[in-house]
Amino acid sequence: MTSPTSHTLASLAQNMGGGSGLLTAWCGMTDPIMAGLLAREFDTVTLDMQHGCYDIASITNSVAHVAAAGKPAIVRIPVGQFAIASRVLDLGASAVIAPMINSVEDAKAFASFMKYPPIGERSWGPAIPLTMTGMAMGDYLKQANKFSISLAMIETRAAIDALDGILSVDGIDGVFVGPSDTSIALSNGAHVDASHPDVTKTLDHVVARCKAHKKFACCFSPTPAVANDWIKKGYDLLALGTDFMQVRNGARAMIEQVRK
Ligand code: 3PY
Ligand code: MG
């Protein structure tokens, strides 16, 4: 039988923590070849169902291409659609990011779909994870709660106020800061500026509280320079740009070399 320590599905939980500074690609385009390509560059790939174009079929295909590259996949679900969290775990995701978690109640609802009893109420049906790992059903039931990572997004004033409560919820493994929405919330809609000093203060506060609770600190980083700072400050996982940005920036850089 395959040991849980040797399979891709559990590799994210094993490699994350202690300010590991893992880098995740962030895909909104649904082409599985793009996800597989980026999986070969990054530590992991996040597939975005909130603002990206994914549905369940394209998540299934992209998770398979990421797994074929030997890397774990993360899925961001749409706001409040926690049932999709269980579904994407059943499709082979190693972690789920839930946007706009604004209260302890939101966090508990999210955790209940991520974890099997006694922590939550995830329903049984992991055909794809069993196939991917070769695990026996009983082993998967015992171990999946540990390696299926639930990340609650902190990106509103209410979420910042409820941070300690959210981090205290059994079944929430960490938080993921959305700096763009945070900047909009903190400025009452005046601007979107992921690098604003008020967002930086929030990011400092969040990593300190995560360390106090021994939970994962993760964030979205719009630029490599900022990502480097956040790795030094102890973040465990950073999203670095998006597939849209990478394709556009790559195209522009090549065209500029020709036309300069
Ligand atoms: C945000 O910055 O608000 C995000 O959700 C990251 O994509
Ligand atoms: Mg957001």
mmCIF file of C-alpha atoms and ligand atoms in Angstrom:
data_model
loop_
_atom_site.group_PDB
_atom_site.id
_atom_site.type_symbol
_atom_site.label_atom_id
_atom_site.label_comp_id
_atom_site.label_asym_id
_atom_site.label_seq_id
_atom_site.Cartn_x
_atom_site.Cartn_y
_atom_site.Cartn_z
ATOM 1 C CA MET A 1 0.000 0.000 0.000
ATOM 2 C CA THR A 2 1.237 3.519 -0.761
ATOM 3 C CA SER A 3 2.326 5.291 2.388
ATOM 4 C CA PRO A 4 0.557 8.632 2.907
ATOM 5 C CA THR A 5 3.963 10.260 3.237
ATOM 6 C CA SER A 6 4.843 9.391 -0.352
ATOM 7 C CA HIS A 7 1.889 10.728 -2.308
ATOM 8 C CA THR A 8 1.411 14.078 -4.019
ATOM 9 C CA LEU A 9 -1.923 14.746 -2.327
ATOM 10 C CA ALA A 10 -0.290 14.998 1.130
ATOM 11 C CA SER A 11 2.858 16.746 -0.071
ATOM 12 C CA LEU A 12 1.435 20.247 0.446
ATOM 13 C CA ALA A 13 0.661 19.592 4.135
ATOM 14 C CA GLN A 14 4.106 18.047 4.570
ATOM 15 C CA ASN A 15 6.011 20.885 2.914
ATOM 16 C CA MET A 16 4.062 23.825 4.290
ATOM 17 C CA GLY A 17 4.758 25.449 7.667
ATOM 18 C CA GLY A 18 7.483 27.241 9.591
ATOM 19 C CA GLY A 19 7.555 30.110 7.080
ATOM 20 C CA SER A 20 8.144 27.699 4.195
ATOM 21 C CA GLY A 21 7.508 30.392 1.575
ATOM 22 C CA LEU A 22 6.040 28.020 -1.013
ATOM 23 C CA LEU A 23 5.026 29.720 -4.261
ATOM 24 C CA THR A 24 1.750 28.907 -5.950
ATOM 25 C CA ALA A 25 0.737 29.676 -9.513
ATOM 26 C CA TRP A 26 -2.750 31.173 -9.768
ATOM 27 C CA CYS A 27 -4.821 30.047 -12.744
ATOM 28 C CA GLY A 28 -8.056 31.501 -14.014
ATOM 29 C CA MET A 29 -7.746 30.171 -17.580
ATOM 30 C CA THR A 30 -9.198 26.700 -17.734
ATOM 31 C CA ASP A 31 -6.720 25.090 -20.102
ATOM 32 C CA PRO A 32 -5.289 22.061 -18.235
ATOM 33 C CA ILE A 33 -2.072 22.329 -20.243
ATOM 34 C CA MET A 34 -1.492 25.785 -18.738
ATOM 35 C CA ALA A 35 -2.005 24.381 -15.217
ATOM 36 C CA GLY A 36 0.372 21.488 -15.961
ATOM 37 C CA LEU A 37 2.981 23.840 -17.423
ATOM 38 C CA LEU A 38 2.875 26.129 -14.377
ATOM 39 C CA ALA A 39 2.963 23.107 -12.045
ATOM 40 C CA ARG A 40 6.404 22.317 -13.432
ATOM 41 C CA GLU A 41 7.614 25.814 -12.433
ATOM 42 C CA PHE A 42 5.822 26.449 -9.117
ATOM 43 C CA ASP A 43 5.535 24.432 -5.871
ATOM 44 C CA THR A 44 1.773 24.126 -6.363
ATOM 45 C CA VAL A 45 -1.016 25.496 -8.587
ATOM 46 C CA THR A 46 -4.176 27.275 -7.417
ATOM 47 C CA LEU A 47 -7.254 26.986 -9.661
ATOM 48 C CA ASP A 48 -9.589 29.928 -9.126
ATOM 49 C CA MET A 49 -13.341 29.263 -9.218
ATOM 50 C CA GLN A 50 -14.174 32.652 -7.619
ATOM 51 C CA HIS A 51 -12.893 35.032 -10.292
ATOM 52 C CA GLY A 52 -11.439 32.582 -12.822
ATOM 53 C CA CYS A 53 -13.351 30.632 -15.467
ATOM 54 C CA TYR A 54 -13.344 27.140 -13.868
ATOM 55 C CA ASP A 55 -16.262 24.773 -13.487
ATOM 56 C CA ILE A 56 -16.201 21.256 -12.048
ATOM 57 C CA ALA A 57 -15.206 19.650 -15.391
ATOM 58 C CA SER A 58 -12.255 21.969 -15.950
ATOM 59 C CA ILE A 59 -11.144 21.579 -12.300
ATOM 60 C CA THR A 60 -11.131 17.785 -12.809
ATOM 61 C CA ASN A 61 -8.931 18.051 -15.918
ATOM 62 C CA SER A 62 -6.544 20.621 -14.455
ATOM 63 C CA VAL A 63 -6.057 18.758 -11.157
ATOM 64 C CA ALA A 64 -5.077 15.683 -13.215
ATOM 65 C CA HIS A 65 -2.466 17.665 -15.202
ATOM 66 C CA VAL A 66 -1.056 19.226 -12.006
ATOM 67 C CA ALA A 67 -0.862 15.763 -10.395
ATOM 68 C CA ALA A 68 0.876 14.412 -13.513
ATOM 69 C CA ALA A 69 3.595 17.015 -12.882
ATOM 70 C CA GLY A 70 3.955 15.588 -9.353
ATOM 71 C CA LYS A 71 2.560 18.714 -7.689
ATOM 72 C CA PRO A 72 -0.420 19.327 -5.369
ATOM 73 C CA ALA A 73 -3.391 21.426 -6.528
ATOM 74 C CA ILE A 74 -5.265 24.070 -4.538
ATOM 75 C CA VAL A 75 -8.772 25.284 -5.453
ATOM 76 C CA ARG A 76 -10.373 28.611 -4.540
ATOM 77 C CA ILE A 77 -14.139 28.121 -4.369
ATOM 78 C CA PRO A 78 -16.800 30.800 -5.026
ATOM 79 C CA VAL A 79 -18.005 32.891 -2.035
ATOM 80 C CA GLY A 80 -20.118 30.894 0.436
ATOM 81 C CA GLN A 81 -20.337 27.752 -1.724
ATOM 82 C CA PHE A 82 -18.844 25.425 0.847
ATOM 83 C CA ALA A 83 -20.361 22.263 -0.676
ATOM 84 C CA ILE A 84 -17.939 22.812 -3.579
ATOM 85 C CA ALA A 85 -15.070 22.491 -1.065
ATOM 86 C CA SER A 86 -15.983 18.829 -0.419
ATOM 87 C CA ARG A 87 -16.419 18.289 -4.146
ATOM 88 C CA VAL A 88 -12.997 19.558 -5.130
ATOM 89 C CA LEU A 89 -11.380 17.484 -2.355
ATOM 90 C CA ASP A 90 -13.129 14.504 -3.960
ATOM 91 C CA LEU A 91 -11.555 15.578 -7.294
ATOM 92 C CA GLY A 92 -8.038 15.496 -5.814
ATOM 93 C CA ALA A 93 -7.375 18.994 -4.461
ATOM 94 C CA SER A 94 -4.897 19.167 -1.563
ATOM 95 C CA ALA A 95 -6.186 22.468 -0.209
ATOM 96 C CA VAL A 96 -9.198 24.739 -0.552
ATOM 97 C CA ILE A 97 -9.240 28.519 -0.214
ATOM 98 C CA ALA A 98 -12.631 29.978 0.782
ATOM 99 C CA PRO A 99 -13.023 33.701 0.007
ATOM 100 C CA MET A 100 -14.711 36.295 2.256
ATOM 101 C CA ILE A 101 -14.700 34.347 5.533
ATOM 102 C CA ASN A 102 -15.951 37.148 7.766
ATOM 103 C CA SER A 103 -16.926 35.452 11.028
ATOM 104 C CA VAL A 104 -16.423 32.407 13.234
ATOM 105 C CA GLU A 105 -19.751 31.092 11.861
ATOM 106 C CA ASP A 106 -18.452 31.317 8.257
ATOM 107 C CA ALA A 107 -15.238 29.550 9.325
ATOM 108 C CA LYS A 108 -17.152 26.752 11.088
ATOM 109 C CA ALA A 109 -19.396 26.219 8.052
ATOM 110 C CA PHE A 110 -16.363 26.024 5.742
ATOM 111 C CA ALA A 111 -14.509 23.623 8.077
ATOM 112 C CA SER A 112 -17.550 21.333 8.330
ATOM 113 C CA PHE A 113 -17.368 20.673 4.549
ATOM 114 C CA MET A 114 -13.574 20.187 4.628
ATOM 115 C CA LYS A 115 -13.209 17.649 7.444
ATOM 116 C CA TYR A 116 -14.673 14.225 8.194
ATOM 117 C CA PRO A 117 -16.182 13.571 11.650
ATOM 118 C CA PRO A 118 -15.422 14.195 14.443
ATOM 119 C CA ILE A 119 -14.234 17.655 13.251
ATOM 120 C CA GLY A 120 -16.731 18.238 10.429
ATOM 121 C CA GLU A 121 -19.382 16.598 8.281
ATOM 122 C CA ARG A 122 -17.620 15.953 4.972
ATOM 123 C CA SER A 123 -19.558 13.286 3.089
ATOM 124 C CA TRP A 124 -17.815 10.129 1.892
ATOM 125 C CA GLY A 125 -16.906 9.656 -1.801
ATOM 126 C CA PRO A 126 -13.157 10.128 -2.479
ATOM 127 C CA ALA A 127 -12.881 7.877 -5.558
ATOM 128 C CA ILE A 128 -10.247 10.064 -7.235
ATOM 129 C CA PRO A 129 -8.051 10.596 -4.126
ATOM 130 C CA LEU A 130 -8.124 6.830 -3.477
ATOM 131 C CA THR A 131 -7.046 6.223 -7.075
ATOM 132 C CA MET A 132 -4.349 8.928 -6.910
ATOM 133 C CA THR A 133 -2.849 7.652 -3.652
ATOM 134 C CA GLY A 134 -3.537 3.925 -3.634
ATOM 135 C CA MET A 135 -4.707 4.337 -0.025
ATOM 136 C CA ALA A 136 -7.197 1.961 1.578
ATOM 137 C CA MET A 137 -10.544 3.584 2.438
ATOM 138 C CA GLY A 138 -9.950 3.338 6.200
ATOM 139 C CA ASP A 139 -6.504 4.921 5.923
ATOM 140 C CA TYR A 140 -7.869 7.793 3.834
ATOM 141 C CA LEU A 141 -10.689 8.360 6.359
ATOM 142 C CA LYS A 142 -8.141 8.493 9.211
ATOM 143 C CA GLN A 143 -5.605 10.721 7.446
ATOM 144 C CA ALA A 144 -7.485 13.014 5.040
ATOM 145 C CA ASN A 145 -8.356 15.601 7.714
ATOM 146 C CA LYS A 146 -4.629 16.150 8.287
ATOM 147 C CA PHE A 147 -3.586 16.612 4.668
ATOM 148 C CA SER A 148 -6.684 18.375 3.227
ATOM 149 C CA ILE A 149 -5.834 21.966 4.073
ATOM 150 C CA SER A 150 -8.564 24.562 4.686
ATOM 151 C CA LEU A 151 -7.562 28.193 4.200
ATOM 152 C CA ALA A 152 -10.025 30.952 5.170
ATOM 153 C CA MET A 153 -9.626 34.211 3.257
ATOM 154 C CA ILE A 154 -9.198 37.368 5.327
ATOM 155 C CA GLU A 155 -10.092 40.350 3.150
ATOM 156 C CA THR A 156 -12.645 42.533 4.963
ATOM 157 C CA ARG A 157 -12.742 44.642 8.153
ATOM 158 C CA ALA A 158 -15.077 42.081 9.754
ATOM 159 C CA ALA A 159 -12.611 39.273 8.996
ATOM 160 C CA ILE A 160 -9.691 41.236 10.486
ATOM 161 C CA ASP A 161 -11.759 41.869 13.646
ATOM 162 C CA ALA A 162 -12.704 38.154 13.857
ATOM 163 C CA LEU A 163 -9.197 36.874 13.023
ATOM 164 C CA ASP A 164 -8.393 35.229 16.384
ATOM 165 C CA GLY A 165 -11.821 33.570 16.470
ATOM 166 C CA ILE A 166 -11.427 32.280 12.891
ATOM 167 C CA LEU A 167 -7.932 30.935 13.652
ATOM 168 C CA SER A 168 -9.320 29.173 16.756
ATOM 169 C CA VAL A 169 -11.850 27.126 14.748
ATOM 170 C CA ASP A 170 -11.002 23.420 14.738
ATOM 171 C CA GLY A 171 -10.723 22.424 11.069
ATOM 172 C CA ILE A 172 -9.364 25.777 9.862
ATOM 173 C CA ASP A 173 -5.689 25.150 9.056
ATOM 174 C CA GLY A 174 -4.723 28.695 8.185
ATOM 175 C CA VAL A 175 -5.736 31.937 6.560
ATOM 176 C CA PHE A 176 -5.074 33.501 3.173
ATOM 177 C CA VAL A 177 -5.010 37.302 2.866
ATOM 178 C CA GLY A 178 -6.581 38.874 -0.230
ATOM 179 C CA PRO A 179 -4.715 42.200 -0.390
ATOM 180 C CA SER A 180 -6.840 43.754 -3.135
ATOM 181 C CA ASP A 181 -10.164 43.277 -1.350
ATOM 182 C CA THR A 182 -8.475 44.271 1.931
ATOM 183 C CA SER A 183 -7.321 47.543 0.346
ATOM 184 C CA ILE A 184 -10.832 48.227 -0.956
ATOM 185 C CA ALA A 185 -12.359 47.444 2.475
ATOM 186 C CA LEU A 186 -9.855 49.497 4.477
ATOM 187 C CA SER A 187 -10.282 52.508 2.170
ATOM 188 C CA ASN A 188 -14.089 52.184 2.121
ATOM 189 C CA GLY A 189 -13.960 51.680 -1.644
ATOM 190 C CA ALA A 190 -11.622 54.594 -2.384
ATOM 191 C CA HIS A 191 -8.916 52.502 -4.059
ATOM 192 C CA VAL A 192 -7.612 49.058 -4.972
ATOM 193 C CA ASP A 193 -3.938 48.981 -3.994
ATOM 194 C CA ALA A 194 -2.526 45.655 -2.803
ATOM 195 C CA SER A 195 0.749 47.338 -1.765
ATOM 196 C CA HIS A 196 -0.879 50.100 0.344
ATOM 197 C CA PRO A 197 0.732 50.617 3.805
ATOM 198 C CA ASP A 198 -2.600 49.782 5.527
ATOM 199 C CA VAL A 199 -2.598 46.388 3.753
ATOM 200 C CA THR A 200 1.038 45.853 4.794
ATOM 201 C CA LYS A 201 0.023 46.492 8.432
ATOM 202 C CA THR A 202 -2.745 43.906 8.076
ATOM 203 C CA LEU A 203 -0.321 41.384 6.579
ATOM 204 C CA ASP A 204 2.066 41.944 9.544
ATOM 205 C CA HIS A 205 -0.780 41.450 12.003
ATOM 206 C CA VAL A 206 -2.056 38.304 10.254
ATOM 207 C CA VAL A 207 1.322 36.522 10.166
ATOM 208 C CA ALA A 208 1.868 37.303 13.873
ATOM 209 C CA ARG A 209 -1.568 35.913 14.843
ATOM 210 C CA CYS A 210 -1.040 32.800 12.651
ATOM 211 C CA LYS A 211 2.245 32.096 14.398
ATOM 212 C CA ALA A 212 0.552 32.538 17.799
ATOM 213 C CA HIS A 213 -2.146 30.014 16.790
ATOM 214 C CA LYS A 214 0.356 27.699 15.013
ATOM 215 C CA LYS A 215 -1.645 27.921 11.783
ATOM 216 C CA PHE A 216 -0.596 28.605 8.188
ATOM 217 C CA ALA A 217 -0.185 32.204 6.962
ATOM 218 C CA CYS A 218 -0.749 32.655 3.213
ATOM 219 C CA CYS A 219 -1.312 35.609 0.919
ATOM 220 C CA PHE A 220 -1.631 36.793 -2.634
ATOM 221 C CA SER A 221 1.359 38.751 -3.854
ATOM 222 C CA PRO A 222 0.993 40.952 -6.904
ATOM 223 C CA THR A 223 4.758 41.380 -7.456
ATOM 224 C CA PRO A 224 7.927 39.297 -6.857
ATOM 225 C CA ALA A 225 9.491 42.109 -4.772
ATOM 226 C CA VAL A 226 6.589 42.055 -2.308
ATOM 227 C CA ALA A 227 6.584 38.236 -2.245
ATOM 228 C CA ASN A 228 10.203 38.214 -1.167
ATOM 229 C CA ASP A 229 9.362 40.520 1.783
ATOM 230 C CA TRP A 230 6.485 38.304 2.864
ATOM 231 C CA ILE A 231 8.554 35.143 2.731
ATOM 232 C CA LYS A 232 11.093 36.844 5.030
ATOM 233 C CA LYS A 233 8.262 37.834 7.369
ATOM 234 C CA GLY A 234 7.247 34.185 7.730
ATOM 235 C CA TYR A 235 4.462 33.554 5.219
ATOM 236 C CA ASP A 236 4.077 29.863 4.391
ATOM 237 C CA LEU A 237 2.454 30.143 0.948
ATOM 238 C CA LEU A 238 2.333 32.990 -1.550
ATOM 239 C CA ALA A 239 0.450 33.276 -4.797
ATOM 240 C CA LEU A 240 2.676 35.039 -7.298
ATOM 241 C CA GLY A 241 0.676 36.890 -9.946
ATOM 242 C CA THR A 242 -1.823 35.114 -12.196
ATOM 243 C CA ASP A 243 -1.728 33.193 -15.455
ATOM 244 C CA PHE A 244 -3.326 36.218 -17.152
ATOM 245 C CA MET A 245 -0.525 38.500 -15.861
ATOM 246 C CA GLN A 246 2.208 35.999 -16.779
ATOM 247 C CA VAL A 247 0.996 35.527 -20.364
ATOM 248 C CA ARG A 248 0.466 39.250 -20.904
ATOM 249 C CA ASN A 249 3.777 40.287 -19.301
ATOM 250 C CA GLY A 250 5.649 37.572 -21.235
ATOM 251 C CA ALA A 251 4.081 38.663 -24.522
ATOM 252 C CA ARG A 252 4.791 42.329 -23.855
ATOM 253 C CA ALA A 253 8.423 41.644 -22.850
ATOM 254 C CA MET A 254 9.076 39.681 -26.079
ATOM 255 C CA ILE A 255 7.390 42.273 -28.296
ATOM 256 C CA GLU A 256 9.322 45.063 -26.582
ATOM 257 C CA GLN A 257 12.648 43.326 -27.332
ATOM 258 C CA VAL A 258 11.735 43.231 -31.045
ATOM 259 C CA ARG A 259 10.329 46.753 -31.302
ATOM 260 C CA LYS A 260 12.783 48.676 -29.079
HETATM 261 C C1 3PY B 1 -7.645 39.701 -3.218
HETATM 262 O O1 3PY B 1 -6.540 40.256 -3.306
HETATM 263 O O2 3PY B 1 -8.668 40.237 -2.809
HETATM 264 C C2 3PY B 1 -7.744 38.315 -3.640
HETATM 265 O O3 3PY B 1 -8.786 37.722 -3.475
HETATM 266 C C3 3PY B 1 -6.559 37.669 -4.282
HETATM 267 O O4 3PY B 1 -6.920 37.167 -5.522
HETATM 268 MG MG MG B 2 -10.407 38.878 -2.881
#
